[in-house]
Amino acid sequence: MTVISETSSPVYDVSRVRADFPILAERIHGKRLAFLDTAASSQRPLSVIEAVNDYERHHHANIHRGVYQLSQRATDRFEGSRERVREFLNARSEREIIFTRGTTEAINLVANTWGQSLKPGDEILITWMEHHANIVPWQMLCERTGALLKVIPMTRRGELDMDAFEQLLSPRTRLLACTAVSNALGTVLPLPTLIAAARRHGALVLVDAAQAVAHQRLDVQTLDCDFLAFSGHKLYGPTGIGVLYAREAILRTLPPWQGGGDMILTVSFTKTTYNDLPYRFEAGTPNISGAVGLAAAIDYLLTLGIEAVAHHEHQLLEHATERLQRIEGLTIIGEAAHKTGVISFTLEDIHPHDLGTILDSEGVAVRTGHHCAMPVMEFFDVPATARASFGCYSCNEDIDQLIGALGRAREVFG
Ligand code: PLP
């Protein structure tokens, strides 16, 4: 595996990083693959593929309940992965790390447990640039409880309107649920400022870290958030595994959500008692190999160095932005001063889906559509955008190929 130290101002050798990702050698319509859709799902390095393979070949059994050796091996690996996640987030205890299917399930868990305490007139604050996963669960909760959903507006550059934010906070605000990075615009939100302000008003804070987790350090103690959610597949790990971090003192007060095996201590027809944290929130057999793969993905990213990767992605962002801006008729949607490696754009009046199809025929994989952020599309008055996004393996050649394919699209639709 490529080793790039975090501390020693590394020279980032992207060709060595790319060699860790077998899928990048695939040919698409006979062309080199320029994979520019990491924001939707990142690719997996060989070390993750092999960790999952090793688990499946040598260690699989159901966890927690088995006295036989194989079950104990599987349990050790699953719980070892939880410890790896705890360390990664700098959570105080493994009791604060709940495995979920992903960010979406983690947010729904909070809405369905903590959310039960809401009363009519309580307020939940979200931002205009949330993914649907951080909108719809709160809307559903508000419908059930009579609480109100308030939305912090944004500016034409795609930055949060901080004055409006301050005005929306009040003693009625029970929760600020906000993304760390907008998946549709790439905007990095000023989490420390947002969290400090929410705290001053006594509100809890949930961070949707789906788009941040692979690009910035997330230390839950420094951030001082109450909940944080992310998905393994945005972090070079498998799909179907994710994490909810929740402050232990809060978790202890929450009712269980899904009922079933593993989340109980005793069951009788008259009374059921519940398991300790975190198992109380993990009903049923979990995605064991997914957790193993997630731990391997964390190891991989930390070996590259999050800061080194983020620096590399930032250089690509600047280079791609500069190249795209030179294309006549191309409009970049989202021009925040602080962005991650995500560029949304439209090209003249070519529908983004048509654009995506042409780009695909040139081997370029970009996402087109509303990116599960329909309010953002409405705000910018576009039905959809094309979105290029970068990861640790993205390179200048990918950008060259994108620019070339956009030229081809203009010829086709010209
Ligand atoms: N939040 C953000 C900001 C996202 O970008 C995504 C996925 O794109 C999600 C939540 C949902 O993640 P998942 O589908 O893995 O649950």
Short mmCIF file of C-alpha atoms and ligand atoms in Angstrom, two decimals:
data_model
loop_
_atom_site.label_atom_id
_atom_site.label_comp_id
_atom_site.label_asym_id
_atom_site.label_seq_id
_atom_site.Cartn_x
_atom_site.Cartn_y
_atom_site.Cartn_z
CA MET A 1 0.00 0.00 0.00
CA THR A 2 1.16 3.52 -0.70
CA VAL A 3 2.64 5.15 2.37
CA ILE A 4 2.53 8.91 2.58
CA SER A 5 3.30 10.38 5.95
CA GLU A 6 1.01 13.10 7.28
CA THR A 7 3.61 14.99 9.15
CA SER A 8 6.44 15.31 6.65
CA SER A 9 4.90 17.56 3.97
CA PRO A 10 4.72 14.72 1.48
CA VAL A 11 5.03 14.74 -2.27
CA TYR A 12 1.72 13.20 -3.18
CA ASP A 13 2.32 10.48 -5.73
CA VAL A 14 -1.11 10.05 -7.24
CA SER A 15 -0.01 7.36 -9.69
CA ARG A 16 1.00 5.17 -6.73
CA VAL A 17 -2.32 5.87 -5.04
CA ARG A 18 -4.18 4.96 -8.24
CA ALA A 19 -2.36 1.63 -8.36
CA ASP A 20 -4.12 0.75 -5.08
CA PHE A 21 -7.54 0.93 -6.82
CA PRO A 22 -8.01 -1.95 -9.29
CA ILE A 23 -11.27 -0.58 -10.71
CA LEU A 24 -9.48 2.44 -12.16
CA ALA A 25 -7.98 0.15 -14.81
CA GLU A 26 -11.43 -0.63 -16.23
CA ARG A 27 -12.13 0.49 -19.79
CA ILE A 28 -15.43 2.25 -20.42
CA HIS A 29 -16.71 2.17 -24.03
CA GLY A 30 -13.13 1.24 -24.88
CA LYS A 31 -11.80 4.44 -23.26
CA ARG A 32 -9.75 5.20 -20.17
CA LEU A 33 -12.03 5.58 -17.13
CA ALA A 34 -12.05 9.09 -15.66
CA PHE A 35 -13.98 8.42 -12.47
CA LEU A 36 -15.27 11.77 -11.25
CA ASP A 37 -18.14 10.64 -9.03
CA THR A 38 -16.45 10.07 -5.70
CA ALA A 39 -18.97 12.27 -3.86
CA ALA A 40 -21.67 9.71 -4.70
CA SER A 41 -19.53 6.72 -3.76
CA SER A 42 -15.79 6.33 -3.58
CA GLN A 43 -13.92 3.37 -5.03
CA ARG A 44 -12.24 0.79 -2.78
CA PRO A 45 -8.52 0.18 -2.50
CA LEU A 46 -7.17 -3.34 -2.64
CA SER A 47 -6.53 -3.35 1.12
CA VAL A 48 -10.28 -2.90 1.78
CA ILE A 49 -11.25 -5.53 -0.80
CA GLU A 50 -8.73 -7.92 0.74
CA ALA A 51 -9.82 -7.25 4.34
CA VAL A 52 -13.42 -8.12 3.41
CA ASN A 53 -12.24 -11.14 1.42
CA ASP A 54 -10.11 -12.38 4.33
CA TYR A 55 -13.02 -11.99 6.74
CA GLU A 56 -15.40 -13.86 4.44
CA ARG A 57 -12.92 -16.67 3.75
CA HIS A 58 -11.54 -17.22 7.22
CA HIS A 59 -13.53 -15.63 10.03
CA HIS A 60 -17.25 -15.35 9.32
CA ALA A 61 -19.88 -16.50 11.80
CA ASN A 62 -22.64 -14.63 13.61
CA ILE A 63 -21.28 -12.41 16.35
CA HIS A 64 -21.84 -11.90 20.10
CA ARG A 65 -23.78 -15.08 20.84
CA GLY A 66 -21.45 -17.87 19.80
CA VAL A 67 -19.19 -19.74 22.22
CA TYR A 68 -17.26 -21.38 19.41
CA GLN A 69 -13.97 -19.97 18.19
CA LEU A 70 -15.13 -18.76 14.78
CA SER A 71 -17.90 -16.67 16.31
CA GLN A 72 -15.43 -15.18 18.74
CA ARG A 73 -13.08 -14.32 15.89
CA ALA A 74 -15.90 -12.60 14.01
CA THR A 75 -16.93 -10.76 17.19
CA ASP A 76 -13.36 -9.63 17.81
CA ARG A 77 -13.12 -8.25 14.29
CA PHE A 78 -16.47 -6.49 14.49
CA GLU A 79 -15.74 -4.95 17.89
CA GLY A 80 -12.18 -4.16 16.80
CA SER A 81 -13.67 -2.16 13.93
CA ARG A 82 -15.84 -0.25 16.39
CA GLU A 83 -12.74 0.65 18.37
CA ARG A 84 -11.04 1.78 15.16
CA VAL A 85 -13.99 4.09 14.40
CA ARG A 86 -13.96 5.40 17.98
CA GLU A 87 -10.30 6.28 17.65
CA PHE A 88 -10.85 7.84 14.22
CA LEU A 89 -13.56 10.17 15.57
CA ASN A 90 -11.87 10.56 18.96
CA ALA A 91 -15.10 9.57 20.72
CA ARG A 92 -14.77 9.04 24.46
CA SER A 93 -16.11 5.50 24.46
CA GLU A 94 -17.09 2.66 22.16
CA ARG A 95 -20.55 2.96 23.69
CA GLU A 96 -20.91 6.12 21.59
CA ILE A 97 -20.32 4.32 18.26
CA ILE A 98 -23.40 2.73 16.71
CA PHE A 99 -23.09 0.86 13.43
CA THR A 100 -25.85 1.64 10.94
CA ARG A 101 -26.45 1.01 7.24
CA GLY A 102 -25.19 4.49 6.46
CA THR A 103 -25.72 8.20 7.06
CA THR A 104 -29.41 8.00 6.16
CA GLU A 105 -30.16 5.32 8.72
CA ALA A 106 -28.08 7.12 11.37
CA ILE A 107 -30.10 10.32 10.96
CA ASN A 108 -33.36 8.39 11.00
CA LEU A 109 -32.25 6.69 14.21
CA VAL A 110 -31.86 10.08 15.91
CA ALA A 111 -35.15 11.40 14.51
CA ASN A 112 -37.00 8.31 15.74
CA THR A 113 -35.48 8.16 19.23
CA TRP A 114 -34.35 11.58 20.42
CA GLY A 115 -37.13 13.04 18.25
CA GLN A 116 -39.79 11.45 20.46
CA SER A 117 -39.12 14.14 23.07
CA LEU A 118 -40.20 16.98 20.75
CA LYS A 119 -43.29 19.02 21.54
CA PRO A 120 -45.46 21.29 19.38
CA GLY A 121 -43.65 24.60 18.88
CA ASP A 122 -40.14 23.12 19.30
CA GLU A 123 -37.88 23.94 16.36
CA ILE A 124 -35.36 22.02 14.31
CA LEU A 125 -32.93 24.06 12.28
CA ILE A 126 -31.38 22.77 9.07
CA THR A 127 -29.62 24.52 6.18
CA TRP A 128 -30.81 25.11 2.64
CA MET A 129 -28.04 22.92 1.30
CA GLU A 130 -28.90 19.66 3.06
CA HIS A 131 -29.07 16.31 1.30
CA HIS A 132 -32.59 14.85 1.41
CA ALA A 133 -31.34 12.45 4.11
CA ASN A 134 -31.05 15.43 6.46
CA ILE A 135 -34.37 16.99 5.46
CA VAL A 136 -37.01 14.31 5.11
CA PRO A 137 -36.55 12.53 8.49
CA TRP A 138 -37.01 15.92 10.24
CA GLN A 139 -40.05 16.79 8.12
CA MET A 140 -41.62 13.43 9.02
CA LEU A 141 -40.80 14.04 12.69
CA CYS A 142 -42.33 17.54 12.60
CA GLU A 143 -45.52 16.11 11.08
CA ARG A 144 -45.75 13.61 13.94
CA THR A 145 -44.92 15.98 16.79
CA GLY A 146 -46.08 19.46 15.75
CA ALA A 147 -42.48 20.74 15.88
CA LEU A 148 -41.37 23.26 13.24
CA LEU A 149 -38.64 22.86 10.65
CA LYS A 150 -36.69 26.07 10.04
CA VAL A 151 -34.25 26.48 7.17
CA ILE A 152 -31.14 28.67 7.19
CA PRO A 153 -30.95 30.42 3.81
CA MET A 154 -27.88 30.64 1.61
CA THR A 155 -26.34 33.23 -0.67
CA ARG A 156 -25.96 33.12 -4.47
CA ARG A 157 -22.38 31.95 -3.97
CA GLY A 158 -23.69 28.92 -2.12
CA GLU A 159 -22.57 30.01 1.35
CA LEU A 160 -24.68 29.96 4.46
CA ASP A 161 -26.30 33.29 5.41
CA MET A 162 -24.77 33.60 8.88
CA ASP A 163 -26.82 36.66 9.89
CA ALA A 164 -30.03 34.81 9.09
CA PHE A 165 -28.70 31.83 11.04
CA GLU A 166 -28.20 33.91 14.18
CA GLN A 167 -31.70 35.31 13.84
CA LEU A 168 -33.28 31.88 13.43
CA LEU A 169 -31.74 30.58 16.66
CA SER A 170 -33.95 30.92 19.71
CA PRO A 171 -34.71 29.09 22.97
CA ARG A 172 -37.21 27.07 20.92
CA THR A 173 -34.38 25.60 18.80
CA ARG A 174 -33.93 22.03 20.05
CA LEU A 175 -31.59 20.79 17.32
CA LEU A 176 -29.31 22.15 14.66
CA ALA A 177 -28.95 19.38 12.05
CA CYS A 178 -26.47 20.47 9.43
CA THR A 179 -24.16 19.06 6.86
CA ALA A 180 -20.41 19.58 7.18
CA VAL A 181 -20.03 19.79 3.39
CA SER A 182 -22.70 20.29 0.73
CA ASN A 183 -22.76 17.36 -1.68
CA ALA A 184 -24.34 19.46 -4.43
CA LEU A 185 -22.14 22.58 -4.16
CA GLY A 186 -18.99 21.47 -2.35
CA THR A 187 -19.40 24.25 0.23
CA VAL A 188 -17.59 23.57 3.50
CA LEU A 189 -19.74 24.83 6.35
CA PRO A 190 -18.18 26.70 9.30
CA LEU A 191 -19.00 23.98 11.82
CA PRO A 192 -17.19 25.45 14.88
CA THR A 193 -19.10 28.75 14.53
CA LEU A 194 -22.41 27.01 13.92
CA ILE A 195 -21.99 24.62 16.82
CA ALA A 196 -20.89 27.33 19.27
CA ALA A 197 -23.92 29.46 18.38
CA ALA A 198 -26.33 26.52 18.71
CA ARG A 199 -24.83 25.70 22.11
CA ARG A 200 -25.36 29.28 23.34
CA HIS A 201 -29.06 28.72 22.71
CA GLY A 202 -29.11 25.32 24.41
CA ALA A 203 -29.71 23.37 21.18
CA LEU A 204 -28.21 19.98 20.40
CA VAL A 205 -26.18 19.57 17.19
CA LEU A 206 -26.20 16.77 14.62
CA VAL A 207 -23.50 16.84 11.95
CA ASP A 208 -24.09 15.08 8.64
CA ALA A 209 -20.49 14.18 7.88
CA ALA A 210 -21.17 12.06 4.76
CA GLN A 211 -19.24 14.43 2.48
CA ALA A 212 -16.65 15.53 5.02
CA VAL A 213 -15.41 12.28 6.51
CA ALA A 214 -12.88 11.50 3.78
CA HIS A 215 -11.66 15.06 3.37
CA GLN A 216 -11.21 16.61 6.80
CA ARG A 217 -10.39 15.50 10.33
CA LEU A 218 -13.50 15.05 12.42
CA ASP A 219 -12.80 15.01 16.14
CA VAL A 220 -16.15 14.85 17.93
CA GLN A 221 -14.70 16.17 21.18
CA THR A 222 -13.13 19.21 19.54
CA LEU A 223 -16.22 19.78 17.42
CA ASP A 224 -18.40 19.41 20.52
CA CYS A 225 -21.31 17.97 18.52
CA ASP A 226 -23.93 15.64 20.01
CA PHE A 227 -24.49 13.42 16.99
CA LEU A 228 -22.41 12.78 13.87
CA ALA A 229 -23.31 10.50 10.98
CA PHE A 230 -21.29 9.12 8.07
CA SER A 231 -21.30 6.29 5.50
CA GLY A 232 -18.48 3.84 4.86
CA HIS A 233 -18.80 4.05 1.08
CA LYS A 234 -17.86 7.75 1.02
CA LEU A 235 -14.64 6.85 2.80
CA TYR A 236 -13.22 4.18 0.46
CA GLY A 237 -15.12 1.52 2.43
CA PRO A 238 -18.04 -0.80 1.61
CA THR A 239 -21.68 0.13 1.08
CA GLY A 240 -24.30 -0.86 3.65
CA ILE A 241 -22.21 0.21 6.65
CA GLY A 242 -22.16 3.55 8.39
CA VAL A 243 -21.84 5.10 11.80
CA LEU A 244 -23.80 7.18 14.21
CA TYR A 245 -21.68 8.82 16.87
CA ALA A 246 -23.83 10.01 19.76
CA ARG A 247 -22.85 11.48 23.10
CA GLU A 248 -23.23 8.77 25.73
CA ALA A 249 -25.13 10.96 28.21
CA ILE A 250 -27.78 11.57 25.53
CA LEU A 251 -27.88 7.96 24.31
CA ARG A 252 -28.63 6.81 27.86
CA THR A 253 -31.83 8.86 27.87
CA LEU A 254 -33.13 7.61 24.50
CA PRO A 255 -35.75 4.94 23.95
CA PRO A 256 -34.73 2.07 21.66
CA TRP A 257 -35.66 2.29 17.99
CA GLN A 258 -35.79 -1.03 16.16
CA GLY A 259 -36.62 -4.04 18.29
CA GLY A 260 -35.22 -7.54 17.82
CA GLY A 261 -32.21 -9.69 18.59
CA ASP A 262 -29.03 -8.26 20.11
CA MET A 263 -30.72 -5.11 21.43
CA ILE A 264 -32.30 -6.94 24.40
CA LEU A 265 -31.10 -8.44 27.68
CA THR A 266 -34.22 -10.45 28.48
CA VAL A 267 -37.52 -10.99 26.71
CA SER A 268 -40.75 -12.32 28.10
CA PHE A 269 -44.31 -11.72 26.98
CA THR A 270 -44.84 -9.39 29.91
CA LYS A 271 -41.60 -7.41 29.88
CA THR A 272 -38.48 -6.92 27.81
CA THR A 273 -35.29 -5.38 29.16
CA TYR A 274 -32.77 -3.75 26.87
CA ASN A 275 -29.09 -4.29 26.27
CA ASP A 276 -26.28 -1.86 27.14
CA LEU A 277 -24.92 0.73 24.79
CA PRO A 278 -24.25 0.61 21.94
CA TYR A 279 -26.02 -2.73 21.31
CA ARG A 280 -29.40 -1.33 22.36
CA PHE A 281 -29.42 0.52 19.04
CA GLU A 282 -28.17 -2.35 16.89
CA ALA A 283 -31.11 -4.73 16.49
CA GLY A 284 -30.53 -7.81 14.33
CA THR A 285 -27.42 -9.23 12.70
CA PRO A 286 -25.27 -6.32 11.51
CA ASN A 287 -23.12 -5.93 8.42
CA ILE A 288 -20.07 -7.62 9.94
CA SER A 289 -17.86 -7.74 6.85
CA GLY A 290 -18.88 -4.12 6.15
CA ALA A 291 -17.54 -3.06 9.54
CA VAL A 292 -14.29 -4.93 8.86
CA GLY A 293 -14.01 -3.19 5.48
CA LEU A 294 -14.75 0.18 7.06
CA ALA A 295 -11.91 -0.26 9.56
CA ALA A 296 -9.57 -1.17 6.68
CA ALA A 297 -10.74 1.94 4.79
CA ILE A 298 -9.98 4.15 7.80
CA ASP A 299 -6.51 2.58 8.01
CA TYR A 300 -5.98 3.23 4.31
CA LEU A 301 -7.00 6.89 4.50
CA LEU A 302 -4.92 7.52 7.61
CA THR A 303 -1.91 5.93 5.94
CA LEU A 304 -2.26 8.31 3.01
CA GLY A 305 -2.93 11.16 5.46
CA ILE A 306 -6.25 13.03 5.37
CA GLU A 307 -4.45 16.37 5.14
CA ALA A 308 -2.28 15.17 2.24
CA VAL A 309 -5.35 13.87 0.40
CA ALA A 310 -7.29 17.07 1.07
CA HIS A 311 -4.39 19.15 -0.20
CA HIS A 312 -4.22 17.08 -3.38
CA GLU A 313 -7.98 17.36 -3.92
CA HIS A 314 -7.84 21.11 -3.36
CA GLN A 315 -5.20 21.51 -6.07
CA LEU A 316 -7.41 19.52 -8.45
CA LEU A 317 -10.39 21.67 -7.52
CA GLU A 318 -8.49 24.88 -8.31
CA HIS A 319 -7.13 23.50 -11.57
CA ALA A 320 -10.49 22.11 -12.72
CA THR A 321 -12.34 25.30 -11.75
CA GLU A 322 -9.92 27.39 -13.73
CA ARG A 323 -10.20 25.12 -16.80
CA LEU A 324 -14.00 24.90 -16.63
CA GLN A 325 -14.38 28.66 -16.26
CA ARG A 326 -12.70 29.05 -19.66
CA ILE A 327 -15.43 27.04 -21.42
CA GLU A 328 -17.95 29.32 -23.06
CA GLY A 329 -21.48 28.75 -21.84
CA LEU A 330 -20.42 26.78 -18.79
CA THR A 331 -21.77 28.00 -15.44
CA ILE A 332 -20.38 26.76 -12.16
CA ILE A 333 -23.08 26.40 -9.51
CA GLY A 334 -21.64 27.00 -6.07
CA GLU A 335 -18.70 29.35 -5.68
CA ALA A 336 -18.12 29.37 -1.95
CA ALA A 337 -14.75 30.58 -0.74
CA HIS A 338 -14.22 27.31 1.09
CA LYS A 339 -15.02 24.21 -0.97
CA THR A 340 -14.07 20.54 -1.14
CA GLY A 341 -13.42 18.73 -4.42
CA VAL A 342 -16.92 19.06 -5.85
CA ILE A 343 -17.84 21.14 -8.92
CA SER A 344 -21.45 21.41 -10.06
CA PHE A 345 -22.05 22.99 -13.42
CA THR A 346 -24.40 23.45 -16.34
CA LEU A 347 -23.39 23.83 -19.99
CA GLU A 348 -25.53 26.17 -22.06
CA ASP A 349 -28.98 24.68 -22.32
CA ILE A 350 -27.81 21.07 -22.71
CA HIS A 351 -29.77 19.02 -20.21
CA PRO A 352 -27.33 17.59 -17.64
CA HIS A 353 -28.58 14.04 -18.32
CA ASP A 354 -27.75 14.40 -22.03
CA LEU A 355 -24.42 15.87 -21.05
CA GLY A 356 -23.77 12.95 -18.70
CA THR A 357 -24.49 10.48 -21.50
CA ILE A 358 -22.00 12.12 -23.86
CA LEU A 359 -19.38 12.31 -21.13
CA ASP A 360 -19.93 8.62 -20.38
CA SER A 361 -19.32 7.75 -24.03
CA GLU A 362 -15.92 9.43 -23.56
CA GLY A 363 -15.17 7.34 -20.45
CA VAL A 364 -15.96 10.20 -18.03
CA ALA A 365 -18.16 9.28 -15.07
CA VAL A 366 -19.87 12.32 -13.55
CA ARG A 367 -23.15 12.48 -11.67
CA THR A 368 -26.05 14.35 -13.22
CA GLY A 369 -29.36 15.20 -11.60
CA HIS A 370 -30.54 16.94 -8.44
CA HIS A 371 -27.99 15.12 -6.24
CA CYS A 372 -30.70 14.46 -3.61
CA ALA A 373 -30.68 18.18 -2.91
CA MET A 374 -33.76 19.42 -4.75
CA PRO A 375 -34.04 22.65 -2.69
CA VAL A 376 -30.55 23.59 -3.89
CA MET A 377 -31.60 23.10 -7.53
CA GLU A 378 -34.73 25.18 -6.91
CA PHE A 379 -32.65 27.94 -5.33
CA PHE A 380 -30.38 28.18 -8.37
CA ASP A 381 -33.37 27.72 -10.67
CA VAL A 382 -31.91 24.73 -12.52
CA PRO A 383 -33.57 21.33 -12.93
CA ALA A 384 -30.28 19.53 -12.44
CA THR A 385 -26.53 19.96 -12.70
CA ALA A 386 -23.59 17.86 -13.79
CA ARG A 387 -21.21 17.28 -10.91
CA ALA A 388 -17.56 16.28 -10.99
CA SER A 389 -16.07 15.25 -7.67
CA PHE A 390 -12.58 14.21 -6.62
CA GLY A 391 -11.02 11.67 -4.31
CA CYS A 392 -7.53 10.58 -3.33
CA TYR A 393 -7.01 8.87 -6.71
CA SER A 394 -8.26 11.69 -8.97
CA CYS A 395 -5.67 13.26 -11.22
CA ASN A 396 -5.06 15.95 -13.82
CA GLU A 397 -5.58 13.42 -16.60
CA ASP A 398 -9.17 12.95 -15.36
CA ILE A 399 -9.69 16.69 -15.66
CA ASP A 400 -8.14 16.80 -19.15
CA GLN A 401 -10.48 13.99 -20.20
CA LEU A 402 -13.48 15.85 -18.74
CA ILE A 403 -12.56 19.04 -20.59
CA GLY A 404 -12.10 17.11 -23.83
CA ALA A 405 -15.45 15.34 -23.40
CA LEU A 406 -17.21 18.66 -22.73
CA GLY A 407 -15.78 19.93 -26.01
CA ARG A 408 -17.23 16.84 -27.70
CA ALA A 409 -20.63 17.54 -26.06
CA ARG A 410 -20.61 21.06 -27.47
CA GLU A 411 -19.92 19.65 -30.95
CA VAL A 412 -22.79 17.18 -30.61
CA PHE A 413 -25.29 19.68 -29.28
CA GLY A 414 -23.77 22.76 -30.92
N1 PLP B 1 -25.73 13.36 3.42
C1 PLP B 1 -24.94 13.80 2.44
C2 PLP B 1 -24.34 15.17 2.53
C3 PLP B 1 -24.68 12.99 1.34
O1 PLP B 1 -23.90 13.44 0.34
C4 PLP B 1 -25.25 11.70 1.29
C5 PLP B 1 -25.04 10.83 0.10
O2 PLP B 1 -24.74 11.30 -0.96
C6 PLP B 1 -26.07 11.29 2.34
C7 PLP B 1 -26.28 12.13 3.39
C8 PLP B 1 -26.70 9.94 2.34
O3 PLP B 1 -25.74 8.95 2.46
P1 PLP B 1 -26.16 7.40 2.35
O4 PLP B 1 -26.94 7.28 1.08
O5 PLP B 1 -24.85 6.69 2.31
O6 PLP B 1 -26.97 7.08 3.56
#
